[in-house]
Amino acid sequence: MSDTIGSRLLRLRNARDLNQIEVAEAIGVGRPYLSSLERGKKVGTPQTLLALADFYNVSIDYLLRGIEAPFPGADKNCQPPYSAEELAMIELWREMDEDERRLVLSLINKVVRTSVA
């Protein structure tokens, strides 16, 4: 089987010993739709792909392109296992809207730049 979005979705589901109904219900789609994604008959909406990435705890890059690293540079300082504090920050980050994220990044940059100088 070639490495496609569908094949990656199938591998992720099988690795967790889940059936299509369980996954479909968890992400809010129908089983036939999930089946068509796994068979490569459909690509999936951005919302569905995001839901699947969150459900399987993988990056969108992994689903779309098979890229394992969650983002460029992850091989440097950001490899799991994460500390409890890092996981808490990730969870909070995911709950924020874009404006909140920009504010947090701005504050962190100011703190880090000030402490480095």
Tab-separated table of C-alpha atoms in Angstrom:
chain	number	residue	atom	x	y	z
A	1	MET	CA	0.000	0.000	0.000
A	2	SER	CA	1.414	3.401	-0.925
A	3	ASP	CA	1.847	6.041	1.739
A	4	THR	CA	-1.262	8.209	1.393
A	5	ILE	CA	-3.549	10.084	3.750
A	6	GLY	CA	-5.872	7.099	3.665
A	7	SER	CA	-3.145	4.562	4.412
A	8	ARG	CA	-1.865	6.679	7.309
A	9	LEU	CA	-5.387	6.989	8.736
A	10	LEU	CA	-5.873	3.244	8.459
A	11	ARG	CA	-2.535	2.543	10.179
A	12	LEU	CA	-3.345	4.957	12.991
A	13	ARG	CA	-6.744	3.375	13.572
A	14	ASN	CA	-5.411	-0.178	13.458
A	15	ALA	CA	-2.501	0.684	15.769
A	16	ARG	CA	-5.056	1.741	18.376
A	17	ASP	CA	-7.234	-1.308	17.765
A	18	LEU	CA	-10.265	0.834	16.950
A	19	ASN	CA	-13.041	0.239	14.471
A	20	GLN	CA	-14.364	2.823	12.028
A	21	ILE	CA	-17.536	3.392	14.029
A	22	GLU	CA	-15.570	4.345	17.152
A	23	VAL	CA	-13.383	6.817	15.274
A	24	ALA	CA	-16.247	8.268	13.237
A	25	GLU	CA	-18.335	8.877	16.362
A	26	ALA	CA	-15.377	10.418	18.193
A	27	ILE	CA	-14.772	13.006	15.465
A	28	GLY	CA	-18.402	13.565	14.477
A	29	VAL	CA	-18.577	12.039	10.993
A	30	GLY	CA	-20.342	9.041	9.521
A	31	ARG	CA	-18.610	5.671	9.194
A	32	PRO	CA	-19.034	5.597	5.393
A	33	TYR	CA	-17.287	8.970	5.148
A	34	LEU	CA	-14.384	7.754	7.297
A	35	SER	CA	-14.190	4.612	5.178
A	36	SER	CA	-13.958	6.709	2.021
A	37	LEU	CA	-11.102	8.716	3.591
A	38	GLU	CA	-9.191	5.560	4.508
A	39	ARG	CA	-9.683	4.130	1.010
A	40	GLY	CA	-8.502	7.368	-0.613
A	41	LYS	CA	-11.855	8.035	-2.264
A	42	LYS	CA	-12.137	11.400	-0.494
A	43	VAL	CA	-9.520	13.829	0.804
A	44	GLY	CA	-11.486	15.219	3.725
A	45	THR	CA	-12.397	18.703	4.802
A	46	PRO	CA	-9.903	20.758	6.799
A	47	GLN	CA	-12.173	20.411	9.844
A	48	THR	CA	-12.252	16.625	9.517
A	49	LEU	CA	-8.490	16.392	9.069
A	50	LEU	CA	-7.927	18.600	12.109
A	51	ALA	CA	-10.308	16.457	14.146
A	52	LEU	CA	-8.494	13.300	13.042
A	53	ALA	CA	-5.075	14.805	13.795
A	54	ASP	CA	-6.255	15.796	17.277
A	55	PHE	CA	-7.923	12.434	17.847
A	56	TYR	CA	-4.806	10.472	16.870
A	57	ASN	CA	-2.463	13.042	18.448
A	58	VAL	CA	-0.489	13.561	15.240
A	59	SER	CA	0.297	16.646	13.188
A	60	ILE	CA	-1.564	17.736	10.083
A	61	ASP	CA	1.775	17.440	8.275
A	62	TYR	CA	1.863	13.785	9.225
A	63	LEU	CA	-1.647	13.168	7.892
A	64	LEU	CA	-1.159	15.127	4.687
A	65	ARG	CA	2.475	14.444	3.828
A	66	GLY	CA	3.714	11.721	6.169
A	67	ILE	CA	6.123	14.103	7.900
A	68	GLU	CA	6.775	12.804	11.394
A	69	ALA	CA	8.119	15.960	13.064
A	70	PRO	CA	5.339	18.204	14.346
A	71	PHE	CA	7.100	21.325	13.014
A	72	PRO	CA	10.444	22.391	11.547
A	73	GLY	CA	13.168	22.240	14.158
A	74	ALA	CA	11.339	19.735	16.336
A	75	ASP	CA	14.364	17.470	16.212
A	76	LYS	CA	16.326	20.057	18.209
A	77	ASN	CA	14.514	20.846	21.456
A	78	CYS	CA	10.936	19.723	21.155
A	79	GLN	CA	10.940	15.953	21.067
A	80	PRO	CA	8.678	14.025	23.413
A	81	PRO	CA	8.525	13.063	26.161
A	82	TYR	CA	7.229	16.427	27.295
A	83	SER	CA	7.305	17.563	30.901
A	84	ALA	CA	4.045	18.079	32.768
A	85	GLU	CA	4.528	21.841	32.431
A	86	GLU	CA	5.026	21.602	28.656
A	87	LEU	CA	1.899	19.479	28.284
A	88	ALA	CA	-0.088	21.958	30.387
A	89	MET	CA	1.115	24.795	28.164
A	90	ILE	CA	0.157	22.876	25.021
A	91	GLU	CA	-3.339	22.239	26.378
A	92	LEU	CA	-3.772	25.909	27.269
A	93	TRP	CA	-2.416	26.941	23.857
A	94	ARG	CA	-5.028	24.808	22.114
A	95	GLU	CA	-7.799	26.546	24.064
A	96	MET	CA	-6.661	30.044	23.020
A	97	ASP	CA	-7.897	32.050	20.078
A	98	GLU	CA	-5.462	33.749	17.655
A	99	ASP	CA	-5.387	37.059	19.545
A	100	GLU	CA	-4.608	35.320	22.829
A	101	ARG	CA	-1.839	33.314	21.172
A	102	ARG	CA	-0.238	36.451	19.725
A	103	LEU	CA	-0.361	38.117	23.141
A	104	VAL	CA	1.217	35.128	24.880
A	105	LEU	CA	3.999	34.887	22.286
A	106	SER	CA	4.659	38.610	22.620
A	107	LEU	CA	4.909	38.326	26.407
A	108	ILE	CA	7.187	35.291	26.237
A	109	ASN	CA	9.444	37.028	23.704
A	110	LYS	CA	9.742	40.059	25.987
A	111	VAL	CA	10.572	37.930	29.026
A	112	VAL	CA	13.115	35.770	27.192
A	113	ARG	CA	14.777	38.678	25.378
A	114	THR	CA	15.000	40.668	28.623
A	115	SER	CA	16.519	37.783	30.575
A	116	VAL	CA	19.053	37.034	27.797
A	117	ALA	CA	20.266	40.631	27.533
